[in-house]
mmCIF file of N, CA and C and ligand atoms in Angstrom:
data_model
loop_
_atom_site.group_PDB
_atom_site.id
_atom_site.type_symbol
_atom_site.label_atom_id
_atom_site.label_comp_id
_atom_site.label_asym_id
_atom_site.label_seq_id
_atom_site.Cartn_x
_atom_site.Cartn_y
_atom_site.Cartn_z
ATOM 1 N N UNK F 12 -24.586 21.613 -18.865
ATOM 2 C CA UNK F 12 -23.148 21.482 -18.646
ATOM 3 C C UNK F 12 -22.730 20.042 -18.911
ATOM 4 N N UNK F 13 -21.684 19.606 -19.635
ATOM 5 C CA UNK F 13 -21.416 18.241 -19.872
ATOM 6 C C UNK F 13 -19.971 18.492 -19.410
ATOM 7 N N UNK F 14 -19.611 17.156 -19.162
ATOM 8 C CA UNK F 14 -17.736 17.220 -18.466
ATOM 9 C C UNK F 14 -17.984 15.853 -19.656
ATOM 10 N N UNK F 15 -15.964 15.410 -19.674
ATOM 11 C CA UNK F 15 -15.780 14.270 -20.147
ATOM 12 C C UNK F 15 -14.325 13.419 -19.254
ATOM 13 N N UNK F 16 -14.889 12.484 -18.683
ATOM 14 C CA UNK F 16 -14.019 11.727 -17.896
ATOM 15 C C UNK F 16 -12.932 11.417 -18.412
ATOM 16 N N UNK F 17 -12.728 10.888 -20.020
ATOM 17 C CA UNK F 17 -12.295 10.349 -20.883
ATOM 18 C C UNK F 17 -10.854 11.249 -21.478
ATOM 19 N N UNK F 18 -11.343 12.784 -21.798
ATOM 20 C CA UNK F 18 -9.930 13.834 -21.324
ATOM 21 C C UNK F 18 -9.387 13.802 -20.464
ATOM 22 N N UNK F 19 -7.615 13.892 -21.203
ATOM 23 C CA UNK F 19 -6.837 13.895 -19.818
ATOM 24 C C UNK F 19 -6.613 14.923 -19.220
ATOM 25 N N UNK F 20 -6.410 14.205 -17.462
ATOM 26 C CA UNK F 20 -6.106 15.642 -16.710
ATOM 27 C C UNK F 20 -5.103 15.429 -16.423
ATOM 28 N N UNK F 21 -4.850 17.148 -15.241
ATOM 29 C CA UNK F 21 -3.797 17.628 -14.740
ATOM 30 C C UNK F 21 -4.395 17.135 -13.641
ATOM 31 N N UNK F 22 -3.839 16.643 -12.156
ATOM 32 C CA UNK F 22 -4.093 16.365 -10.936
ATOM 33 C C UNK F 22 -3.526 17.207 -10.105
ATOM 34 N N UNK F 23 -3.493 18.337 -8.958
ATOM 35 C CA UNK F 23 -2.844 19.311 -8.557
ATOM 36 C C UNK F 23 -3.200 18.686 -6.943
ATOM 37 N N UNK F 24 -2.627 17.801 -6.198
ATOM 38 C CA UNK F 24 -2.726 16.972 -4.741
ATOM 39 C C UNK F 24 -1.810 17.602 -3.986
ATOM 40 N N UNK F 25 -2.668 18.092 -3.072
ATOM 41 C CA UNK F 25 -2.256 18.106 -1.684
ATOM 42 C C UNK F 25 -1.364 17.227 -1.193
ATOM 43 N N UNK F 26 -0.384 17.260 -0.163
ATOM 44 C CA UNK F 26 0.690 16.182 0.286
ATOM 45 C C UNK F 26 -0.057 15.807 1.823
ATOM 46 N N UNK F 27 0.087 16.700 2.607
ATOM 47 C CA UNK F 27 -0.121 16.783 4.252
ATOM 48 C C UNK F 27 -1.613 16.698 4.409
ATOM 49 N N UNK F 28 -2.287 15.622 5.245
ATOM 50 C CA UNK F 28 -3.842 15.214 5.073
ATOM 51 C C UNK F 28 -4.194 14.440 4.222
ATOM 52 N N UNK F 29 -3.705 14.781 3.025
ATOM 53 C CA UNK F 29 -4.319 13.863 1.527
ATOM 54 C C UNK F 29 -3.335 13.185 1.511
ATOM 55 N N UNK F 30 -2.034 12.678 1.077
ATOM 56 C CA UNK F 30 -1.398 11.679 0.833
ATOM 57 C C UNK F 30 -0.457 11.047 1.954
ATOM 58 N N UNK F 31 -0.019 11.852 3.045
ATOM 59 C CA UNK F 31 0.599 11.681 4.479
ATOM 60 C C UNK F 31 -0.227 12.050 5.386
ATOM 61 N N UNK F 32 0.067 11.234 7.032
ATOM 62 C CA UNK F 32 -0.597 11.801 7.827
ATOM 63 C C UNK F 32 0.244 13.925 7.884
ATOM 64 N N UNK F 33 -0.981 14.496 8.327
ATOM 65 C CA UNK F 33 -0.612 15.912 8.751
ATOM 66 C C UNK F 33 0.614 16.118 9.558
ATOM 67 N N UNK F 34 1.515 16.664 8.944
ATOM 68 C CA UNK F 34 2.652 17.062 9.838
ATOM 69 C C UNK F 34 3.478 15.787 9.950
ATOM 70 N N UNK F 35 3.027 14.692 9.769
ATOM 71 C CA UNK F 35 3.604 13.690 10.489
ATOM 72 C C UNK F 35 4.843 13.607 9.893
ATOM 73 N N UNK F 36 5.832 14.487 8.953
ATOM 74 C CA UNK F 36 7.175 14.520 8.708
ATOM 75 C C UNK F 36 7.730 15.375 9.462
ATOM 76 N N UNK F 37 7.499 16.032 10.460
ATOM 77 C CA UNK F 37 7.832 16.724 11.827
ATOM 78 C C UNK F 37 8.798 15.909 13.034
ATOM 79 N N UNK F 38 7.925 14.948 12.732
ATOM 80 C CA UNK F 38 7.866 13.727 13.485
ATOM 81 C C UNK F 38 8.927 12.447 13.335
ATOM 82 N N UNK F 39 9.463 12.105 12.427
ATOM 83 C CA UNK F 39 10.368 10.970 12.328
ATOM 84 C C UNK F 39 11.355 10.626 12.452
ATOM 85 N N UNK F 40 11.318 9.616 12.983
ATOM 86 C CA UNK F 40 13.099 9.073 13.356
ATOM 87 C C UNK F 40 13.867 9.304 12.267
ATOM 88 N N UNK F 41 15.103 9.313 13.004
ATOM 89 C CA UNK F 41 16.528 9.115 11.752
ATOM 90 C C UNK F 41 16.266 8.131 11.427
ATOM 91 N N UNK F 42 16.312 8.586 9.615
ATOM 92 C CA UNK F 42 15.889 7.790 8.368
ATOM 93 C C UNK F 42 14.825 6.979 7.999
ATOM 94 N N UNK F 43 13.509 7.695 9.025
ATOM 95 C CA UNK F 43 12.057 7.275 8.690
ATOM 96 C C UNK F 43 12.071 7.616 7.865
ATOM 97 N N UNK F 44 10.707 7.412 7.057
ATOM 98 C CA UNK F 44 9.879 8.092 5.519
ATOM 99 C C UNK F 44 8.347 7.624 6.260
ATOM 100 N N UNK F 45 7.996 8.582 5.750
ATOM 101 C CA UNK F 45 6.504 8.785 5.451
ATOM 102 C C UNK F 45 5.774 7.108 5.088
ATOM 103 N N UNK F 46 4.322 7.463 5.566
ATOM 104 C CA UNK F 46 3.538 6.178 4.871
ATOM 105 C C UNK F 46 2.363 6.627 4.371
ATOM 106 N N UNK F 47 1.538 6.262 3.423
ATOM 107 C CA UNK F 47 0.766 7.457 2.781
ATOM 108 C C UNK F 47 -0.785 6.348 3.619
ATOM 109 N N UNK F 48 -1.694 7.295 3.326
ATOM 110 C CA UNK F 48 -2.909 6.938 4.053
ATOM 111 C C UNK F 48 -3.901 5.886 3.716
ATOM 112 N N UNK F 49 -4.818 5.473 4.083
ATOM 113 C CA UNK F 49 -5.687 4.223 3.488
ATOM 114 C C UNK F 49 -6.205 4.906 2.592
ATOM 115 N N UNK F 50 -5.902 4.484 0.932
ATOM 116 C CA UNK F 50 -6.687 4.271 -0.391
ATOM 117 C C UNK F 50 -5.394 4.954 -1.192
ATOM 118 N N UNK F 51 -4.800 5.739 -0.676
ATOM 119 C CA UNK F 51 -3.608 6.386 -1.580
ATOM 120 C C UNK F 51 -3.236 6.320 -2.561
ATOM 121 N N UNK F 52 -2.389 4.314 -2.677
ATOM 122 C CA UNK F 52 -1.478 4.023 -3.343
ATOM 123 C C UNK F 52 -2.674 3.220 -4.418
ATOM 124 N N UNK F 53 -3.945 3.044 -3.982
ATOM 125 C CA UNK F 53 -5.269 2.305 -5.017
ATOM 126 C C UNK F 53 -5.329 3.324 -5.753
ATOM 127 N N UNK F 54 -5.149 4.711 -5.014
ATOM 128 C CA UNK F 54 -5.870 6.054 -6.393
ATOM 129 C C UNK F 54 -4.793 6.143 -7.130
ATOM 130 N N UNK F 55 -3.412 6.784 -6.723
ATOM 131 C CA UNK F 55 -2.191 7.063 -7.735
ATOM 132 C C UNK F 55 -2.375 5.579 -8.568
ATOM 133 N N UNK F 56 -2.598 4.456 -8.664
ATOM 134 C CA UNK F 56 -2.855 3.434 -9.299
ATOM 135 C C UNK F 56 -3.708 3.628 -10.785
ATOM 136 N N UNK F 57 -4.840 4.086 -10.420
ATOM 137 C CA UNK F 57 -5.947 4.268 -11.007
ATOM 138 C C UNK F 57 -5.571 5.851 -12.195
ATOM 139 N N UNK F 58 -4.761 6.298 -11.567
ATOM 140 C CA UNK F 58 -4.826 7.505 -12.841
ATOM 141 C C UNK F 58 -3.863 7.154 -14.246
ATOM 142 N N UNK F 59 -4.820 7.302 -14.866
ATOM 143 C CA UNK F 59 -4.184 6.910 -16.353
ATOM 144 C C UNK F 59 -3.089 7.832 -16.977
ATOM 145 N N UNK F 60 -2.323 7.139 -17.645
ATOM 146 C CA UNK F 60 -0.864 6.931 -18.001
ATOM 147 C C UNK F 60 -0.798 8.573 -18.622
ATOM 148 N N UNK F 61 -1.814 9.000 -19.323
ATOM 149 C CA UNK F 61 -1.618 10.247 -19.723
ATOM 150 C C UNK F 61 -1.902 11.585 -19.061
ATOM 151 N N UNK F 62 -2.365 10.894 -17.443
ATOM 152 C CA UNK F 62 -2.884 12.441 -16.695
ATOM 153 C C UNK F 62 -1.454 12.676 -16.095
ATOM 154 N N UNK F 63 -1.217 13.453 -15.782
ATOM 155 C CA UNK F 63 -0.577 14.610 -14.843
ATOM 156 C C UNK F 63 -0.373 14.955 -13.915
ATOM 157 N N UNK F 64 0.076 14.794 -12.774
ATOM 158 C CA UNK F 64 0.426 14.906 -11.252
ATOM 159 C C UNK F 64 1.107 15.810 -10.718
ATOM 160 N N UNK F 65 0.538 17.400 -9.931
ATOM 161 C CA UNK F 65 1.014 17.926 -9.358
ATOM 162 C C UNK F 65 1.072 18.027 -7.956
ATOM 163 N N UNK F 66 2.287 17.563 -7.209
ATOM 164 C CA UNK F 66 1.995 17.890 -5.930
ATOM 165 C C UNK F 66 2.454 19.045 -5.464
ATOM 166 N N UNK F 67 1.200 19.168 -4.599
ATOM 167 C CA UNK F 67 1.350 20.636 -3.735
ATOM 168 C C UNK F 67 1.164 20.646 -2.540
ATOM 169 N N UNK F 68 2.566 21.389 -1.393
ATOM 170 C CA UNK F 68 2.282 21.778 -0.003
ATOM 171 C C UNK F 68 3.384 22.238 0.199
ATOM 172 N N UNK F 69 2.626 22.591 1.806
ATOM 173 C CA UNK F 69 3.382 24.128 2.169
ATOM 174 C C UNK F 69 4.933 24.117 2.920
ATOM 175 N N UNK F 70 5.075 22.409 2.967
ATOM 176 C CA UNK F 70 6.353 22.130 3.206
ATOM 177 C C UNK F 70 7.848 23.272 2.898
ATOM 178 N N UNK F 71 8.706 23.837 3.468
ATOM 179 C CA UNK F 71 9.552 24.334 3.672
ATOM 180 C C UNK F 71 10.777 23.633 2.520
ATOM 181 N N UNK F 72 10.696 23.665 1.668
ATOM 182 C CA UNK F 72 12.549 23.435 0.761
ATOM 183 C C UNK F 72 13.167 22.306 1.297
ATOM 184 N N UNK F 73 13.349 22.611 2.537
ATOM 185 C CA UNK F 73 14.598 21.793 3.336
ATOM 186 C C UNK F 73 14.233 20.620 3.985
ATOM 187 N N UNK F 74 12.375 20.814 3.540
ATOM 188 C CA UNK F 74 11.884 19.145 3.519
ATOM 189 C C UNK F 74 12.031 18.711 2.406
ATOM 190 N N UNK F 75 12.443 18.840 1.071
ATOM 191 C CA UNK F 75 12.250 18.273 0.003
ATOM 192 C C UNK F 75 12.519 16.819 -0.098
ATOM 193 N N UNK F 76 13.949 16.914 0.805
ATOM 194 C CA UNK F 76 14.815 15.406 0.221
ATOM 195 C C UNK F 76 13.759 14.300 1.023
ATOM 196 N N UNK F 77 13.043 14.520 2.243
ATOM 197 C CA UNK F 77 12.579 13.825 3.154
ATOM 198 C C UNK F 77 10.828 13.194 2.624
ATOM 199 N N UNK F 78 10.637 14.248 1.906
ATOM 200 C CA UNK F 78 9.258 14.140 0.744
ATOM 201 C C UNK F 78 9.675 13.429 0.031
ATOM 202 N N UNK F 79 10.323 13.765 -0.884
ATOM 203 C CA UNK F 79 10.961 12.950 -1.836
ATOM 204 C C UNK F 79 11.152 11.295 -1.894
ATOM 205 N N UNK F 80 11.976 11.678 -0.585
ATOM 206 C CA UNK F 80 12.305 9.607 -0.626
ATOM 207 C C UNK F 80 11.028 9.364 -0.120
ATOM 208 N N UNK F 81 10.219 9.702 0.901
ATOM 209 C CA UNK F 81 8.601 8.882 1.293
ATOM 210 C C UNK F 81 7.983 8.723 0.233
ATOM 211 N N UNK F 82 7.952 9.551 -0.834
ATOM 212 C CA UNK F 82 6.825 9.654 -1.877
ATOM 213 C C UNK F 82 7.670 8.510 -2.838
ATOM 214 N N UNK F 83 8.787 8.669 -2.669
ATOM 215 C CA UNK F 83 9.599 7.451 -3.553
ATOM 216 C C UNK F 83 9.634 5.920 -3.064
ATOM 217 N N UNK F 84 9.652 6.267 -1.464
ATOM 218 C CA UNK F 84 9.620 4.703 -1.089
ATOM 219 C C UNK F 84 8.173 4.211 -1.050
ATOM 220 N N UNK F 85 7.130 5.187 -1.298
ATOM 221 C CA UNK F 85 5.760 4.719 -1.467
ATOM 222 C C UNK F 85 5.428 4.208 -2.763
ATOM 223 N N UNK F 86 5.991 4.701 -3.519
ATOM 224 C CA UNK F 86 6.028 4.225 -5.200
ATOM 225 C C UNK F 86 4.751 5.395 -5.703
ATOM 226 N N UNK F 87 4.811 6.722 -5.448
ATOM 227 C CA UNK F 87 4.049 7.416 -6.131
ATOM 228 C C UNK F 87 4.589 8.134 -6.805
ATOM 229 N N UNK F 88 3.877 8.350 -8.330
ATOM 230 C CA UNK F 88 4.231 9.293 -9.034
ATOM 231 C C UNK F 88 3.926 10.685 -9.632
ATOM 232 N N UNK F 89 4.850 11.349 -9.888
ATOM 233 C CA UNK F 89 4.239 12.786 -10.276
ATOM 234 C C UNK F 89 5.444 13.397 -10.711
ATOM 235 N N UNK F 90 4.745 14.712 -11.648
ATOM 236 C CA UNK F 90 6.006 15.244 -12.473
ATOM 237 C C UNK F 90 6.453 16.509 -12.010
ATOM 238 N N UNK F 91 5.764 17.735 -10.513
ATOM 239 C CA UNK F 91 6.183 18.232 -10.056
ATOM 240 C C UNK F 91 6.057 18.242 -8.906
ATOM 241 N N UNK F 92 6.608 18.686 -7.568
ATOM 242 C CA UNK F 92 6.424 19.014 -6.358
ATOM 243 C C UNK F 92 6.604 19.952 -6.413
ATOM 244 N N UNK F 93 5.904 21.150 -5.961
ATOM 245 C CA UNK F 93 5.401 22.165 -5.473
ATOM 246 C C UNK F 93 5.848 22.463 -4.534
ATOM 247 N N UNK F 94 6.615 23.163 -3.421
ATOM 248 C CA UNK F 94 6.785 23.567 -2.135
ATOM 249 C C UNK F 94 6.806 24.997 -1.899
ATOM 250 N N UNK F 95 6.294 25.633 -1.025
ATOM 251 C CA UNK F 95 6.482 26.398 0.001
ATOM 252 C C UNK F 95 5.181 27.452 -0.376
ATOM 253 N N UNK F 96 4.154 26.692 -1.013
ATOM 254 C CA UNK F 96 2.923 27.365 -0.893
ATOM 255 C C UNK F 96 2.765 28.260 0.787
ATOM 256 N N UNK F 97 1.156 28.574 0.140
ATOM 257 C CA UNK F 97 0.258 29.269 1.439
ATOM 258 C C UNK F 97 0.036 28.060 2.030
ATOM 259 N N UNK F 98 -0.400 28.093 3.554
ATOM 260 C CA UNK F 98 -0.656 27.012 4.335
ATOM 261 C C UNK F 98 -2.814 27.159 4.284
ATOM 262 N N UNK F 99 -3.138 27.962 3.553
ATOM 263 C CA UNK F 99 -4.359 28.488 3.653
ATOM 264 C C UNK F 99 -5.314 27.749 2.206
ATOM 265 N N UNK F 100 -5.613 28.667 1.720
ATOM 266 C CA UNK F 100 -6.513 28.334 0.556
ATOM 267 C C UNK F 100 -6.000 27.992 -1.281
ATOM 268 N N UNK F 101 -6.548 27.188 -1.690
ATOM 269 C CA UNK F 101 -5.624 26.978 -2.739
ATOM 270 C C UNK F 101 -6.880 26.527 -3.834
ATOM 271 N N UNK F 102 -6.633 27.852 -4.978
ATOM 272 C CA UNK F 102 -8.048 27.978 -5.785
ATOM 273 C C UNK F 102 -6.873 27.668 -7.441
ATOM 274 N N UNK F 103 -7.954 27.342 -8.069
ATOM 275 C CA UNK F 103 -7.798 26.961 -9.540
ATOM 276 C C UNK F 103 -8.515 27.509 -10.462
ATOM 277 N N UNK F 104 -8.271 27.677 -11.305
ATOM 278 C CA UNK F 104 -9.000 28.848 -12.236
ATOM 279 C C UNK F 104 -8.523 28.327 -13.874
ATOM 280 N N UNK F 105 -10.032 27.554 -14.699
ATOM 281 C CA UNK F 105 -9.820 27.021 -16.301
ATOM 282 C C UNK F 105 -10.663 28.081 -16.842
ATOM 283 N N UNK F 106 -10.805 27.944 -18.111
ATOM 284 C CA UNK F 106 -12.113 28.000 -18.695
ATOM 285 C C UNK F 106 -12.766 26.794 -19.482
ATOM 286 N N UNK F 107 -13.902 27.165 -19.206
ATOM 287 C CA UNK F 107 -14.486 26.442 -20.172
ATOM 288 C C UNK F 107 -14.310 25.943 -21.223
ATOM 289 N N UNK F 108 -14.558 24.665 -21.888
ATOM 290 C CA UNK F 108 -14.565 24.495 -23.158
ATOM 291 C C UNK F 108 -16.121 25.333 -23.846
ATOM 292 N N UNK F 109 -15.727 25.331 -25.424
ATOM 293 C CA UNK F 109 -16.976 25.728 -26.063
ATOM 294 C C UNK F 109 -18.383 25.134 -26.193
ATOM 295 N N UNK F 110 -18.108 24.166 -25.449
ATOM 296 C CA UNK F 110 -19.756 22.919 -25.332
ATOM 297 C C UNK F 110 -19.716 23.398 -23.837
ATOM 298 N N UNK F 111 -19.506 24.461 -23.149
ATOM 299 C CA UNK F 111 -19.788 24.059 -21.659
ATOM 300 C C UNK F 111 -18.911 23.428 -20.518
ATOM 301 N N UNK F 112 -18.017 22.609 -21.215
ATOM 302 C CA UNK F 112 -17.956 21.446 -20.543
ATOM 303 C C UNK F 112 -17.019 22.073 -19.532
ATOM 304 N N UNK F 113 -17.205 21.695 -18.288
ATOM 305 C CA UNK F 113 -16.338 21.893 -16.912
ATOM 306 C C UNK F 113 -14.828 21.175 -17.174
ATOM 307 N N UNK F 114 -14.412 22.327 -16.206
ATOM 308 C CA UNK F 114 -12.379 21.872 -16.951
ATOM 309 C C UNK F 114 -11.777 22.440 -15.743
ATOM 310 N N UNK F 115 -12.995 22.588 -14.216
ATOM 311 C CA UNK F 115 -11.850 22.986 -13.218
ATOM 312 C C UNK F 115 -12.965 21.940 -12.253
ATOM 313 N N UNK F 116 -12.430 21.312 -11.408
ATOM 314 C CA UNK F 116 -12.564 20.791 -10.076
ATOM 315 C C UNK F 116 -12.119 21.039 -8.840
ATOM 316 N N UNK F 117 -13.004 20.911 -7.866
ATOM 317 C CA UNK F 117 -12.209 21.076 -6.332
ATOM 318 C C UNK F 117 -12.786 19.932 -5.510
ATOM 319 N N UNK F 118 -12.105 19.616 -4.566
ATOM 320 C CA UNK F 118 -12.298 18.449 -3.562
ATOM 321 C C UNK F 118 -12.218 18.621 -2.318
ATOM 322 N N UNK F 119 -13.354 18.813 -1.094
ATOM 323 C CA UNK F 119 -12.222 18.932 -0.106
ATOM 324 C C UNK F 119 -12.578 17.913 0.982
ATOM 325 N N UNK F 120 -11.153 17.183 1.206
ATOM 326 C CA UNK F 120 -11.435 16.148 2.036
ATOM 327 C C UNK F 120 -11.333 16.219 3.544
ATOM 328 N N UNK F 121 -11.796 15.497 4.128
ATOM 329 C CA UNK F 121 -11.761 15.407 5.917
ATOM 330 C C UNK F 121 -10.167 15.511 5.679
ATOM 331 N N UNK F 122 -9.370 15.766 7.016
ATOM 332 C CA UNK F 122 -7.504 15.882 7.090
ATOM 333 C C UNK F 122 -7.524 14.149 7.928
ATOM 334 N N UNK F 123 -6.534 13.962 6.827
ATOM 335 C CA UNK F 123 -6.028 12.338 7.287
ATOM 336 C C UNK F 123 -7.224 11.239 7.152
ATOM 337 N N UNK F 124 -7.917 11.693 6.083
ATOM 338 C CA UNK F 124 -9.350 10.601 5.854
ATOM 339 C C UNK F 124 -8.756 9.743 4.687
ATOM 340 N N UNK F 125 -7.896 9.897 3.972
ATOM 341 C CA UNK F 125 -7.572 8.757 2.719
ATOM 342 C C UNK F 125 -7.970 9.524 1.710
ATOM 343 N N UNK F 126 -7.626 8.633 0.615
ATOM 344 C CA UNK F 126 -7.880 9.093 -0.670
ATOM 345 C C UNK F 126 -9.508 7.894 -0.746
ATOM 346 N N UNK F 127 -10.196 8.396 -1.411
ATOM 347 C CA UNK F 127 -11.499 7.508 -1.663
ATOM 348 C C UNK F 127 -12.042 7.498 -3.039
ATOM 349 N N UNK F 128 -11.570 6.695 -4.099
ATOM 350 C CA UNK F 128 -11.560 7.269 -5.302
ATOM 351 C C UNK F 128 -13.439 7.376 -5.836
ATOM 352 N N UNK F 129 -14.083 6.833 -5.099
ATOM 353 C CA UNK F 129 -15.367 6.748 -4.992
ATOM 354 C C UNK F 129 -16.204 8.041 -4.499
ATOM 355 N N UNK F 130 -15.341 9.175 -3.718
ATOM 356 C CA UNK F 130 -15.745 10.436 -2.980
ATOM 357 C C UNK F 130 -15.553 10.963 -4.526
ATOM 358 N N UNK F 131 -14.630 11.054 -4.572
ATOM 359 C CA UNK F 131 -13.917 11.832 -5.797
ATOM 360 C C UNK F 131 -15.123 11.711 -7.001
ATOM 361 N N UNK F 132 -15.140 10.278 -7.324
ATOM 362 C CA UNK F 132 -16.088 10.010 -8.943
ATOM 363 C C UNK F 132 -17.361 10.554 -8.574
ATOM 364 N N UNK F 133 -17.588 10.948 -7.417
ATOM 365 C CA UNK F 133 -18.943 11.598 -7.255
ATOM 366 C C UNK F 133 -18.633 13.344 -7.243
ATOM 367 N N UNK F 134 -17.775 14.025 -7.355
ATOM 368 C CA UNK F 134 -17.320 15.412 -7.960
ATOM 369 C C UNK F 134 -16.953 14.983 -9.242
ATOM 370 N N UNK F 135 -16.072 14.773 -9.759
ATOM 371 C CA UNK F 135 -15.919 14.445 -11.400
ATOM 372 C C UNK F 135 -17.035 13.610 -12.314
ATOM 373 N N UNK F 136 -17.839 14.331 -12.633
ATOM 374 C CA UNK F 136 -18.823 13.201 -13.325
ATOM 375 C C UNK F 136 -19.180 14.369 -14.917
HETATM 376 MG MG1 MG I 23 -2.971 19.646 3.587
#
């Protein structure tokens, strides 16, 4: 099996655990925003100009505007948000290229552990 780091990807991120504390938009004062977790704003850093950013969670619609500006006043980027998934399991499905090469990944991190772009390069290799 060979992968290639060097193709660009699609990124499909979790919001709640992975980039905010859990729930913690439940939680905020009039006209808080969100603060994203230790390593976050180092990883959205690190992905190159041609990958792809989907965020996904199970946030309700009528959180959008409140996502929105946190993820805006954090300075992260991405080209969709996703809302009102399952609160449960969330599978991905590629195929293969014709050399083999792996073209689907999964990650799953501790809830509210950070982004660790070092956890990660040890699944993507
Ligand atoms: Mg989550």
């Amino acid at each position: 099996m060979s992968t290639d780091l060097d193709l660009p990807k699609t990124w499909f991120i979790d919001i709640d655990g992975v980039i905010f504390p859990h729930n913690g938009y439940l939680n905020l004062p009039e006209g808080g925003f969100e603060k994203p977790l230790p390593g976050v704003l180092n990883f959205f850093k690190k992905i190159p100009k041609g990958d792809i950013v989907i965020l996904c969670t199970a946030r309700k619609e009528i959180y959008r505007e409140i996502t929105e500006y946190s993820l805006n006043k954090a300075g992260i980027n991405y080209k969709v948000l996703l809302m009102e998934l399952n609160t449960g399991v969330r599978v991905l499905i590629n195929d293969k290229k014709n050399n083999e090469m792996i073209t689907a990944y999964s990650i799953n991190l501790k809830r509210n552990s950070g982004l660790d772009e070092n956890e990660i390069k040890n699944v993507i290799k």
